[in-house]
CSV table of C-alpha atoms and ligand atoms in Angstrom, one decimal:
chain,number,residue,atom,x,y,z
A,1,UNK,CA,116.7,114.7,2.2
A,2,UNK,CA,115.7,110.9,2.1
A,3,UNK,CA,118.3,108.8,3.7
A,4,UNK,CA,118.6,105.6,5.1
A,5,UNK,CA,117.7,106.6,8.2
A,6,UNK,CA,113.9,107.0,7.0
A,7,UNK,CA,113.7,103.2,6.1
A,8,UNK,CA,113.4,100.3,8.1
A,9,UNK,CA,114.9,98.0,5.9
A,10,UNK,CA,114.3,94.6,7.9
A,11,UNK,CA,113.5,91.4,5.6
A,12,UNK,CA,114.0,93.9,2.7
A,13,UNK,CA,117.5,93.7,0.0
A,14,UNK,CA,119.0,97.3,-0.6
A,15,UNK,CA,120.3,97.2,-3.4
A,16,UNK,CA,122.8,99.9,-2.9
A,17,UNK,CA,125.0,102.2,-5.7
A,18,UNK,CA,128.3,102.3,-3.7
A,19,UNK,CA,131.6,103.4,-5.0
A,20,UNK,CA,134.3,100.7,-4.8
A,21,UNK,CA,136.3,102.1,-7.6
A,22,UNK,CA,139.3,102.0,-5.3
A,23,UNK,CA,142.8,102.1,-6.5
A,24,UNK,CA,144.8,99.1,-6.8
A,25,UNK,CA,148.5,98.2,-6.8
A,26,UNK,CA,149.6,97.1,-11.0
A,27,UNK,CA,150.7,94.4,-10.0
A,28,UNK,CA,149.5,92.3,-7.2
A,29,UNK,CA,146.2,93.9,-7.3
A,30,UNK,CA,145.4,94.6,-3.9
A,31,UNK,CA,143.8,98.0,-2.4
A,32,UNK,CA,146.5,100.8,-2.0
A,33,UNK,CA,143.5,103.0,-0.7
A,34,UNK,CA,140.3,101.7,0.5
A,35,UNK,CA,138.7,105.4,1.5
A,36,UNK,CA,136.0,105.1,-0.3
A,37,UNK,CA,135.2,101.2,0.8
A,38,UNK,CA,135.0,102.5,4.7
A,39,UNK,CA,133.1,105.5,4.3
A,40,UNK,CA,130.2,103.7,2.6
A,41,UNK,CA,130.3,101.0,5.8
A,42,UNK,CA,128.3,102.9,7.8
A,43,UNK,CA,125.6,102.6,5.4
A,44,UNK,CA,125.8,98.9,5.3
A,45,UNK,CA,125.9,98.4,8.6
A,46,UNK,CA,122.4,100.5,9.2
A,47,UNK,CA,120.7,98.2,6.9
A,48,UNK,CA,122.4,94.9,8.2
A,49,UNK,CA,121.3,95.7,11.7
A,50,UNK,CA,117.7,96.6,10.8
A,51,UNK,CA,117.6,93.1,9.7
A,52,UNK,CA,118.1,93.8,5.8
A,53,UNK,CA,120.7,92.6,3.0
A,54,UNK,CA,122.4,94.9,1.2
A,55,UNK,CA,123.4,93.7,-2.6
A,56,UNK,CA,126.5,96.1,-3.8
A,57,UNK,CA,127.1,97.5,-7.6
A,58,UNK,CA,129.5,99.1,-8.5
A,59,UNK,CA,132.2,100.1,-10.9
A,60,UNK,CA,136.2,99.9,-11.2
A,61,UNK,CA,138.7,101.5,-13.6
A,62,UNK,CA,138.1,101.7,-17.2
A,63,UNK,CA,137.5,98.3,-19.0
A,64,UNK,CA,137.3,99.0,-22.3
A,65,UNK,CA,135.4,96.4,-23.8
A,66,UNK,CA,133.8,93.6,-21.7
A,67,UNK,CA,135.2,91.6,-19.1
A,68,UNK,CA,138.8,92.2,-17.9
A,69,UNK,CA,140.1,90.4,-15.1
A,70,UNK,CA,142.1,93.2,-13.8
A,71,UNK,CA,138.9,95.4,-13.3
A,72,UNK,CA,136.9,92.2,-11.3
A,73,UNK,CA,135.6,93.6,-8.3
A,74,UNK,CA,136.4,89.7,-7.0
A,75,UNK,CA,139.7,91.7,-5.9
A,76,UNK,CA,138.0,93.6,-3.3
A,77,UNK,CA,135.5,91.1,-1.9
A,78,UNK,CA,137.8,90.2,1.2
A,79,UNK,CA,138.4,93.5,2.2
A,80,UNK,CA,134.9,94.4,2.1
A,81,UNK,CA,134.2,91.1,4.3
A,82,UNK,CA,137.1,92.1,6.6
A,83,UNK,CA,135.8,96.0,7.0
A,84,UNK,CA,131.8,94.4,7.8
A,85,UNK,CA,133.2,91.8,9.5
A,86,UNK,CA,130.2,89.3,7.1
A,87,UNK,CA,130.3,87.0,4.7
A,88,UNK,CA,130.3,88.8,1.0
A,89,UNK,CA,128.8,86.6,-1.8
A,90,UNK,CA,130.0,87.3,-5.0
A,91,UNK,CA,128.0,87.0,-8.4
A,92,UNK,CA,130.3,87.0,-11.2
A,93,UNK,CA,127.9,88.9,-13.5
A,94,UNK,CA,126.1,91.7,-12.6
A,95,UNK,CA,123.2,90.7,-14.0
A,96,UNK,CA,121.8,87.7,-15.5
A,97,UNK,CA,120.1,84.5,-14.1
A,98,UNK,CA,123.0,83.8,-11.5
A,99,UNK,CA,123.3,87.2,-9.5
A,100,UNK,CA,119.0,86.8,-9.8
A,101,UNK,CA,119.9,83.8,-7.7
A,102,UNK,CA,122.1,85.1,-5.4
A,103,UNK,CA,120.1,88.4,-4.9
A,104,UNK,CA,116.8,86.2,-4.5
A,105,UNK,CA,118.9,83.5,-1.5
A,106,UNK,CA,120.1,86.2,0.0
A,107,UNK,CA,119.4,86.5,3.5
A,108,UNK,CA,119.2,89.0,6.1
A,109,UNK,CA,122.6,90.2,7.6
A,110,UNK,CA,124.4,89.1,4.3
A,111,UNK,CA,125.9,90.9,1.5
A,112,UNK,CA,126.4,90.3,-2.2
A,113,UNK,CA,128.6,91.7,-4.6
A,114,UNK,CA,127.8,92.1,-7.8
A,115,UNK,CA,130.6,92.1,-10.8
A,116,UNK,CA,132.0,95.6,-12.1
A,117,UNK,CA,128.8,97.1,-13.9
A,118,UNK,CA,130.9,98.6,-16.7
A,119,UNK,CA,131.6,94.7,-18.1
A,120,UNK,CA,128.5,96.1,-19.6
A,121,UNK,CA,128.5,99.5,-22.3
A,122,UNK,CA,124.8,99.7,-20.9
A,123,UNK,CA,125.9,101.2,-17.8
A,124,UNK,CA,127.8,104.4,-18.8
A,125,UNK,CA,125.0,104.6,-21.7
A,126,UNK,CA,121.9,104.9,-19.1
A,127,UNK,CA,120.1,101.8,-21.0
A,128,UNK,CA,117.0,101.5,-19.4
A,129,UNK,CA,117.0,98.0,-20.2
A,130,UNK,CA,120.0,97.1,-18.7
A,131,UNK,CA,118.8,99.3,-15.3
A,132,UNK,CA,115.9,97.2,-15.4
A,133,UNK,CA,117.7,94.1,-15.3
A,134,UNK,CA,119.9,95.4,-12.3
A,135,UNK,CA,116.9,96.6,-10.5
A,136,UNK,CA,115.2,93.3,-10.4
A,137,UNK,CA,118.0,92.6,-7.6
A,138,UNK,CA,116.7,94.7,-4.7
A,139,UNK,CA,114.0,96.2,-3.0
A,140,UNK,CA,114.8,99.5,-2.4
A,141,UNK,CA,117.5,101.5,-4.1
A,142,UNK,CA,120.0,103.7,-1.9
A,143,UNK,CA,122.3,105.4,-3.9
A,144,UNK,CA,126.1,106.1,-1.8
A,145,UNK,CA,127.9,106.4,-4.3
A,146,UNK,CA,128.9,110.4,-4.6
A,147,UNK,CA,131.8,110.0,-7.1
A,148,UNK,CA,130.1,108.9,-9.9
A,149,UNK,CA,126.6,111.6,-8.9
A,150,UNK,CA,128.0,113.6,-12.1
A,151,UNK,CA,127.2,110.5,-14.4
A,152,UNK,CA,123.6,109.9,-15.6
A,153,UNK,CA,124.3,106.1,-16.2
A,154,UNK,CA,121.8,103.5,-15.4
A,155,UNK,CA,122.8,102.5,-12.1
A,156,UNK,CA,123.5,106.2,-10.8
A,157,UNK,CA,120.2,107.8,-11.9
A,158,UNK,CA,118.2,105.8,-14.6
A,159,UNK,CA,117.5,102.8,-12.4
A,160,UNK,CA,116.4,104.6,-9.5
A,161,UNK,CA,112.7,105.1,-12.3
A,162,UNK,CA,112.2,101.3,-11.4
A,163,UNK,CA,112.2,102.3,-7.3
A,164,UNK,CA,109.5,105.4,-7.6
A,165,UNK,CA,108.8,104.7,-3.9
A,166,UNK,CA,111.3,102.6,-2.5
A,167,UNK,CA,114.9,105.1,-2.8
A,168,UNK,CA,117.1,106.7,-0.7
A,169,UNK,CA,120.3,108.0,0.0
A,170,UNK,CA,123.1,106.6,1.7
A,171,UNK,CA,125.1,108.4,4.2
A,172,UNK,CA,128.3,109.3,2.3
A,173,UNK,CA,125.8,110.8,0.0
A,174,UNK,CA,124.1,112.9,2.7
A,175,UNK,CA,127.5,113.9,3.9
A,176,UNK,CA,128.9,114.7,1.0
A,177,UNK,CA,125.9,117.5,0.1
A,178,UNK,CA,125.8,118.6,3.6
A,179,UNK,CA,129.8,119.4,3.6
A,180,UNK,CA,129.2,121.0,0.2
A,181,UNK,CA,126.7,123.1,1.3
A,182,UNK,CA,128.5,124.5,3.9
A,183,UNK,CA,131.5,126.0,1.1
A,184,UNK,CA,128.4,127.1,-1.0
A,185,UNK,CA,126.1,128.3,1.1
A,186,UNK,CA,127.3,129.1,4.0
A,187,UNK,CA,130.9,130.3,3.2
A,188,UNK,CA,133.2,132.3,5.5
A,189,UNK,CA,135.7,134.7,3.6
A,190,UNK,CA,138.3,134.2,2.4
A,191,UNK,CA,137.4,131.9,0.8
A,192,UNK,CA,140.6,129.7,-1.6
A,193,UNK,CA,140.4,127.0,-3.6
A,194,UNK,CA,143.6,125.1,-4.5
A,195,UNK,CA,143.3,122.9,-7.9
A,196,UNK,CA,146.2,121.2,-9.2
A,197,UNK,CA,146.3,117.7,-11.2
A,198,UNK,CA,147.7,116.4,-14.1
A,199,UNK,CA,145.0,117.4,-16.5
A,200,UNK,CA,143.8,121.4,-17.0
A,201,UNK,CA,141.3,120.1,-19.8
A,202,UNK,CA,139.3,118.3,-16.5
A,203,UNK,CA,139.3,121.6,-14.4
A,204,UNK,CA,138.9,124.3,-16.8
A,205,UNK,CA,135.2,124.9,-16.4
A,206,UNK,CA,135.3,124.6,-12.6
A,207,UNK,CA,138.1,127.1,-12.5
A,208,UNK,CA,135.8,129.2,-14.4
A,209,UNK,CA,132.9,128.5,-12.0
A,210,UNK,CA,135.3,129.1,-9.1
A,211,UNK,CA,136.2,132.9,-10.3
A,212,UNK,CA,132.5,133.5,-9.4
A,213,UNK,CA,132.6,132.2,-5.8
A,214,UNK,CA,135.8,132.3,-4.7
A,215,UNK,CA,138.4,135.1,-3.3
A,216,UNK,CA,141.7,133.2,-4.3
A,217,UNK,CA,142.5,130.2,-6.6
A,218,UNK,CA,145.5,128.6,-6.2
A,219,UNK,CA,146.9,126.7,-9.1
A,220,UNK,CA,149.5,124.2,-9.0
A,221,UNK,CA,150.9,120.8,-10.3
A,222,UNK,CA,150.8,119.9,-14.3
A,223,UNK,CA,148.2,122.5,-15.7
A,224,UNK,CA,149.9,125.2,-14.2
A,225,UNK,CA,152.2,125.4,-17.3
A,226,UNK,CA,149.5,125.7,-19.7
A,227,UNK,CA,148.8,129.3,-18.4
A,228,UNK,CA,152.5,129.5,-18.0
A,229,UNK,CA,153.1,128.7,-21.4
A,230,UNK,CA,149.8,130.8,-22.7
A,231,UNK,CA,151.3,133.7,-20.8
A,232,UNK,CA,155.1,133.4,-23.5
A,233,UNK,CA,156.9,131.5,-20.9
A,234,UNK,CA,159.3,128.7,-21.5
A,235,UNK,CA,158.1,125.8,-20.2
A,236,UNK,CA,160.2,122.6,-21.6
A,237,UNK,CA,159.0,119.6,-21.8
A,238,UNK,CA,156.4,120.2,-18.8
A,239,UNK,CA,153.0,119.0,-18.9
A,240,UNK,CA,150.8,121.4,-21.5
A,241,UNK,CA,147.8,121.1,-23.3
A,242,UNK,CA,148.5,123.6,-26.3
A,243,UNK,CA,144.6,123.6,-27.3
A,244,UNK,CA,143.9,124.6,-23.9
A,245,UNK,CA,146.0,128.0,-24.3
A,246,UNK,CA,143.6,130.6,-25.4
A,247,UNK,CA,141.1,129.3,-23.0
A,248,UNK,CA,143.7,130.0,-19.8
A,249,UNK,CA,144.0,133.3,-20.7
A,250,UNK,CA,140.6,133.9,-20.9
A,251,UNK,CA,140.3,132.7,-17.2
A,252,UNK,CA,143.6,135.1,-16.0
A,253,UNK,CA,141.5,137.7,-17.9
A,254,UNK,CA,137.8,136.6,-15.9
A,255,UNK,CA,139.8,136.5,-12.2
A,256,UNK,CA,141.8,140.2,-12.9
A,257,UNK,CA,137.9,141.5,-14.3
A,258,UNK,CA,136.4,140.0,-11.2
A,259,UNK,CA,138.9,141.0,-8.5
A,260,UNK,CA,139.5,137.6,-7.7
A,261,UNK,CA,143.6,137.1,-6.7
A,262,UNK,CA,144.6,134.0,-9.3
A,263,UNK,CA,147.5,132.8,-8.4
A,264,UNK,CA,150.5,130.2,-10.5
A,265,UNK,CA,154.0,128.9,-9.1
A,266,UNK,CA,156.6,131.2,-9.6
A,267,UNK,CA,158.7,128.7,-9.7
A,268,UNK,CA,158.7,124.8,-9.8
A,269,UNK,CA,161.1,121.7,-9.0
A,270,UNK,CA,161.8,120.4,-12.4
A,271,UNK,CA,163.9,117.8,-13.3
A,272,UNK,CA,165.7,116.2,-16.7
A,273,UNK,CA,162.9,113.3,-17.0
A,274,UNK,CA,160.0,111.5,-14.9
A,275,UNK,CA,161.3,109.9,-12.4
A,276,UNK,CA,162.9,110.5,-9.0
A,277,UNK,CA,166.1,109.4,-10.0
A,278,UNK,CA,166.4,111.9,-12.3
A,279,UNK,CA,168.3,115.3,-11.9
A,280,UNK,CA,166.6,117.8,-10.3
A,281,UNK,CA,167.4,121.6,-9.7
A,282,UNK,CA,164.3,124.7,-9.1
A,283,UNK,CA,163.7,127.3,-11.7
A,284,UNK,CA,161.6,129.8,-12.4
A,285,UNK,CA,158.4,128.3,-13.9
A,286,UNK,CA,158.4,130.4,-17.3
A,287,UNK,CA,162.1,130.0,-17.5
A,288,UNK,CA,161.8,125.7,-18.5
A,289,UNK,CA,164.6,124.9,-20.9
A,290,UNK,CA,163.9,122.3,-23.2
A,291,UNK,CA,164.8,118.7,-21.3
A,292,UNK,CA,163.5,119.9,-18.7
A,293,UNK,CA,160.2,119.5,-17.1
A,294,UNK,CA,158.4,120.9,-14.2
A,295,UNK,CA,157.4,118.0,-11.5
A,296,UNK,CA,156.9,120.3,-8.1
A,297,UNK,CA,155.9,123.9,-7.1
A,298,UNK,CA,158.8,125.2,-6.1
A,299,UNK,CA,159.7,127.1,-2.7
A,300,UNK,CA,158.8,130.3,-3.3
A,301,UNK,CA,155.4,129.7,-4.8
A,302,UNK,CA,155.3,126.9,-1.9
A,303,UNK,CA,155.7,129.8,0.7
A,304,UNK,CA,152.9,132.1,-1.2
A,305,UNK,CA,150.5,129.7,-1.6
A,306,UNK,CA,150.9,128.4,2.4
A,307,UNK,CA,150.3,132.4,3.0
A,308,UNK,CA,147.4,132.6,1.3
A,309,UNK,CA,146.1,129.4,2.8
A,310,UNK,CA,146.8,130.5,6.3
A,311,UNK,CA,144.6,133.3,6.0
A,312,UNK,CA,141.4,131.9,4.7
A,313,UNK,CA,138.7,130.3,6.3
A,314,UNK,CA,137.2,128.5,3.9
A,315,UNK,CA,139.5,126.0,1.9
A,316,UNK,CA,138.6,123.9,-1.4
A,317,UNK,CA,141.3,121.5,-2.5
A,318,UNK,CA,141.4,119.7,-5.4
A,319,UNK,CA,144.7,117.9,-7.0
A,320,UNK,CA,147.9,117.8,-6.3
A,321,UNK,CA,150.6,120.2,-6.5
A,322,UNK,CA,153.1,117.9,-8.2
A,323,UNK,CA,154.0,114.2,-8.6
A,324,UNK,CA,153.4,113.2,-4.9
A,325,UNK,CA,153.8,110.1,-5.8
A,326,UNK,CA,157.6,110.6,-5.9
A,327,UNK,CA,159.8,111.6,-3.1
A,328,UNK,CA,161.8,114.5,-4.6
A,329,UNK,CA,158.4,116.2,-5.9
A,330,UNK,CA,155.9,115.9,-3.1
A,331,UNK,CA,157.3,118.8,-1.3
A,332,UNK,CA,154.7,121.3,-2.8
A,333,UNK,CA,151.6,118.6,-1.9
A,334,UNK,CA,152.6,118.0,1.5
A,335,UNK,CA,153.4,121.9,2.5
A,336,UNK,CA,149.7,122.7,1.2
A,337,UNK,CA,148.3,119.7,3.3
A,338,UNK,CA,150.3,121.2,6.5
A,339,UNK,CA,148.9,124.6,6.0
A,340,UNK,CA,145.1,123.6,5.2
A,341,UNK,CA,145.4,121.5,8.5
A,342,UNK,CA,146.7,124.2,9.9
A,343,UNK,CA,144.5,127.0,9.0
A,344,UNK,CA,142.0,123.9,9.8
A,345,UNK,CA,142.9,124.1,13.6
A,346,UNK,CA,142.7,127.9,13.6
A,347,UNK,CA,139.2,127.7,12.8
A,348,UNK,CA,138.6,127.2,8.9
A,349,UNK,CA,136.4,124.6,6.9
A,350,UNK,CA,138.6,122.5,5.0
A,351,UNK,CA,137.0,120.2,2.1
A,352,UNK,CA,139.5,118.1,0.1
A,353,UNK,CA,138.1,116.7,-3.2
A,354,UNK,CA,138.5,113.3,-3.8
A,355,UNK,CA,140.7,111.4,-6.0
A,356,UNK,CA,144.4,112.5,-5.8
A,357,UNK,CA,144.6,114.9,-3.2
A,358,UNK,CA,142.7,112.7,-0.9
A,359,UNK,CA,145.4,110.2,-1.4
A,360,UNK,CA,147.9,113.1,-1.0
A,361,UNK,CA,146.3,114.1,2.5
A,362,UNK,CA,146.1,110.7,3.8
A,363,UNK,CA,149.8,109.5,2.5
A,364,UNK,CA,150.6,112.9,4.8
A,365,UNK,CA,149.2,112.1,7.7
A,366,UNK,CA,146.2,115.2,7.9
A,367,UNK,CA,143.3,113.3,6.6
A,368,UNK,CA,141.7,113.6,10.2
A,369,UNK,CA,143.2,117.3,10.5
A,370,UNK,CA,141.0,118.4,7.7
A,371,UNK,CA,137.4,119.2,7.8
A,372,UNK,CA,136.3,116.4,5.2
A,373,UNK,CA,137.7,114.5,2.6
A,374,UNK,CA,135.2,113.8,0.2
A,375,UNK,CA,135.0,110.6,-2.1
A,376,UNK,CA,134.0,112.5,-5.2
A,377,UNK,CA,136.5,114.5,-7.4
A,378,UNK,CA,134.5,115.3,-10.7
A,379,UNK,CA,130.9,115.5,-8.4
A,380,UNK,CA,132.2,117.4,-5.9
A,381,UNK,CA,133.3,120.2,-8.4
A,382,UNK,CA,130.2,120.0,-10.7
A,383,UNK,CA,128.1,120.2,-7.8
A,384,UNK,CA,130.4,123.0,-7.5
A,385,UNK,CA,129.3,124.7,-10.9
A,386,UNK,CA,125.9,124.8,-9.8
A,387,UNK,CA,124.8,121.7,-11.6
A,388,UNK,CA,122.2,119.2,-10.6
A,389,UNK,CA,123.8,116.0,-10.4
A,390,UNK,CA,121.6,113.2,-12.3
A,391,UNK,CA,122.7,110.6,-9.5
A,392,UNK,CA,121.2,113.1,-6.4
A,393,UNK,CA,118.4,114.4,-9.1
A,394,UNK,CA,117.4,110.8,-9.7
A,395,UNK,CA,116.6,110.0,-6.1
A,396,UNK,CA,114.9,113.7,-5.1
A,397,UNK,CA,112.9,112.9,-8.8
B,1,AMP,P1,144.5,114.7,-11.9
B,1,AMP,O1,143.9,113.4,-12.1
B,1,AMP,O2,144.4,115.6,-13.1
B,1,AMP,O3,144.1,115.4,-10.7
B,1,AMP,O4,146.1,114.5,-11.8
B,1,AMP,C1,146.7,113.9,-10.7
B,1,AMP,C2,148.1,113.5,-11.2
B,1,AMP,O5,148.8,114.6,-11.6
B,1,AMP,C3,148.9,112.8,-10.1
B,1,AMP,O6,149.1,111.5,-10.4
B,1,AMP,C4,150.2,113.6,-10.2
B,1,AMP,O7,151.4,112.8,-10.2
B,1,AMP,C5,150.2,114.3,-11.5
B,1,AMP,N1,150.9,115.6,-11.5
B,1,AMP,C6,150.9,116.6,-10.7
B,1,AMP,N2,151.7,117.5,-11.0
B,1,AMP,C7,152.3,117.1,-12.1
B,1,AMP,C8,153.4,117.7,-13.0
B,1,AMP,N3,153.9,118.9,-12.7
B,1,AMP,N4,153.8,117.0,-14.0
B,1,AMP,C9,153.2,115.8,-14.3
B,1,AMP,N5,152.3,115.2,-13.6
B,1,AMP,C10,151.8,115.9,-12.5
């Protein structure tokens, strides 16, 4: 694998794919996680101290057409100078005849930031134009930037054409494949992989992948009422995805076929609307009256799922069990961080899939009792599926 490492990048600018797509607070804007800023810091600092620059693209959030203030990457620019302990130049357009400027002044030991590259359409398109453009700003192209490896857009995987020499990876790249490896390729049995989240539409065809490779899947949080629902249970006003029912059933039906244990809540911490101040009480999870929603796994599917994680030594995670985000429902969420930490200190590989349960593991304190927490969600789980990723295929070429 081409990393950093084989580079010396002195007098030269990286211009480096990282993934600052951190979340934010609503309202005063400032970082409420900045995970994914500090892993990628270790890559900076190689190039910064061989006597390179390092000029930084990246996305943030979901702007839906052109510029929005709220998505400016301006809001991250001290942290970053805080974290490399340098001064961070900012161009306010990512490309264009200013950030040319910038890029082309820049000197060794300093870093620019450029603005948020999806101010452009071009970027999630793959427009080779538009990757030309942004490639004009560096000299050699290191892509770090594993959560958005699933996504062939121009500054993941088209630009890197412009660089047929001159690419590399990072190190949260490297990191990321070695640590994946080691589930797929080297996996100790059992082996369980926990997937919760909002959203069963996102993790359908992982699940499906999963019944191939693992021995248990654990499911938990909003999309477990979908194959509650699918299965005639009464879910009431839970999270479900009704065109999503036939599908479930088809993946009970793959696990039983395939011998692989699937297992859903028995029953869930539900409450009379979305918020912690509402009433709360646990009930079976196919036993939902209307009004009533489940937020939480509830104890006893809390209990079987920590038994099953106990015993394996080799542990996926991927979203939470409920809405850890609120007191009264992050019961489920912490009790599966405590036993993956714990089955972690008894000798299993632990690999917690970005997004949401990071942020879940580190709110819990067990981010460092945990194997690795990876930065990608979606990448981590296609690279999962077997997939080559266009951002890793792009730099292997
Ligand atoms: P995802 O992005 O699909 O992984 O979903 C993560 C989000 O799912 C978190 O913000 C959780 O609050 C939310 N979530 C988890 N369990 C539930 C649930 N039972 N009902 C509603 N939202 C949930």
């Amino acid at each position: 694998m081409n990393t950093v490492d084989n580079i010396n990048f002195a007098g030269k600018r990286a211009l480096i794919r990282v993934d600052f797509n951190l979340p934010l607070d609503k309202q005063t804007l400032s970082i409420t996680d900045d995970s994914r800023m500090s892993a990628t810091i270790p890559t900076i600092n190689k190039i910064l101290a061989d006597g390179g620059s390092c000029v930084l693209m990246s996305h943030l959030g979901r702007p839906k057409e052109g510029r929005e203030d709220k998505y400016s990457l301006v809001h991250v620019v001290g942290h970053l100078a805080e974290l490399t302990k340098t001064m961070v130049h900012f161009a306010q357009d990512c490309i264009g005849e200013d950030a040319v400027r910038l890029a082309n002044n820049l000197k060794p030991g300093e870093i620019l930031l450029l603005e948020n590259l999806r101010f452009y359409n071009e970027e999630e398109k793959g427009d080779i134009a538009f990757s030309e453009k942004l490639s004009k700003l560096g000299d050699v192209y290191v892509n770090d930037a594993f959560g958005t490896a699933h996504r062939a857009h121009a500054s993941t995987a088209v630009i890197a054409e412009f660089f047929p020499n001159d690419r590399c990876f990072g190190y949260v790249m490297a990191a990321e494949v070695a640590n994946a490896d080691k589930i797929m390729k080297d996996t100790q049995r059992p082996f369980t992989a926990i997937t919760g989240g909002a959203k069963v539409s996102d993790k359908l065809l992982i699940i499906e992948n999963l019944i191939n490779v693992a021995d248990n899947i654990i499911i938990g949080g909003g999309m477990a009422y979908t194959f509650m629902k699918a299965q005639g249970g009464q879910i009431g006003n839970s999270l479900c995805e009704d065109d999503r029912l036939e599908l479930t059933l088809q993946l009970i039906e793959k696990a039983r076929a395939k011998g692989v244990q699937l297992l859903l809540p028995v029953d869930s911490v539900c409450a009379d609307s979305f918020s912690n101040e509402a009433n709360n009480q646990t009930l079976p999870s196919n036993q939902i009256p209307a009004g009533w929603m489940g937020l939480d796994i509830g104890p006893e599917a809390t209990a079987a799922y920590k038994k099953v994680i106990l015993e394996s030594k080799t542990i996926l995670w991927n979203g939470p069990m409920g809405v850890f985000e609120m007191s009264k429902f992050e019961n489920g969420t912490k009790q599966v961080a405590e036993a993956v930490a714990e089955a972690t200190a008894n000798g299993a590989f632990s690999l917690i899939g970005g997004g949401d349960s990071a942020a879940a593991v580190h709110k819990f304190g067990y981010e460092e009792k945990v194997s690795y927490v990876s930065t990608g969600g979606g990448a981590l789980l296609e690279y999962f599926e077997g997939k080559r990723l266009p951002g890793i295929a792009a730099i292997m070429g």
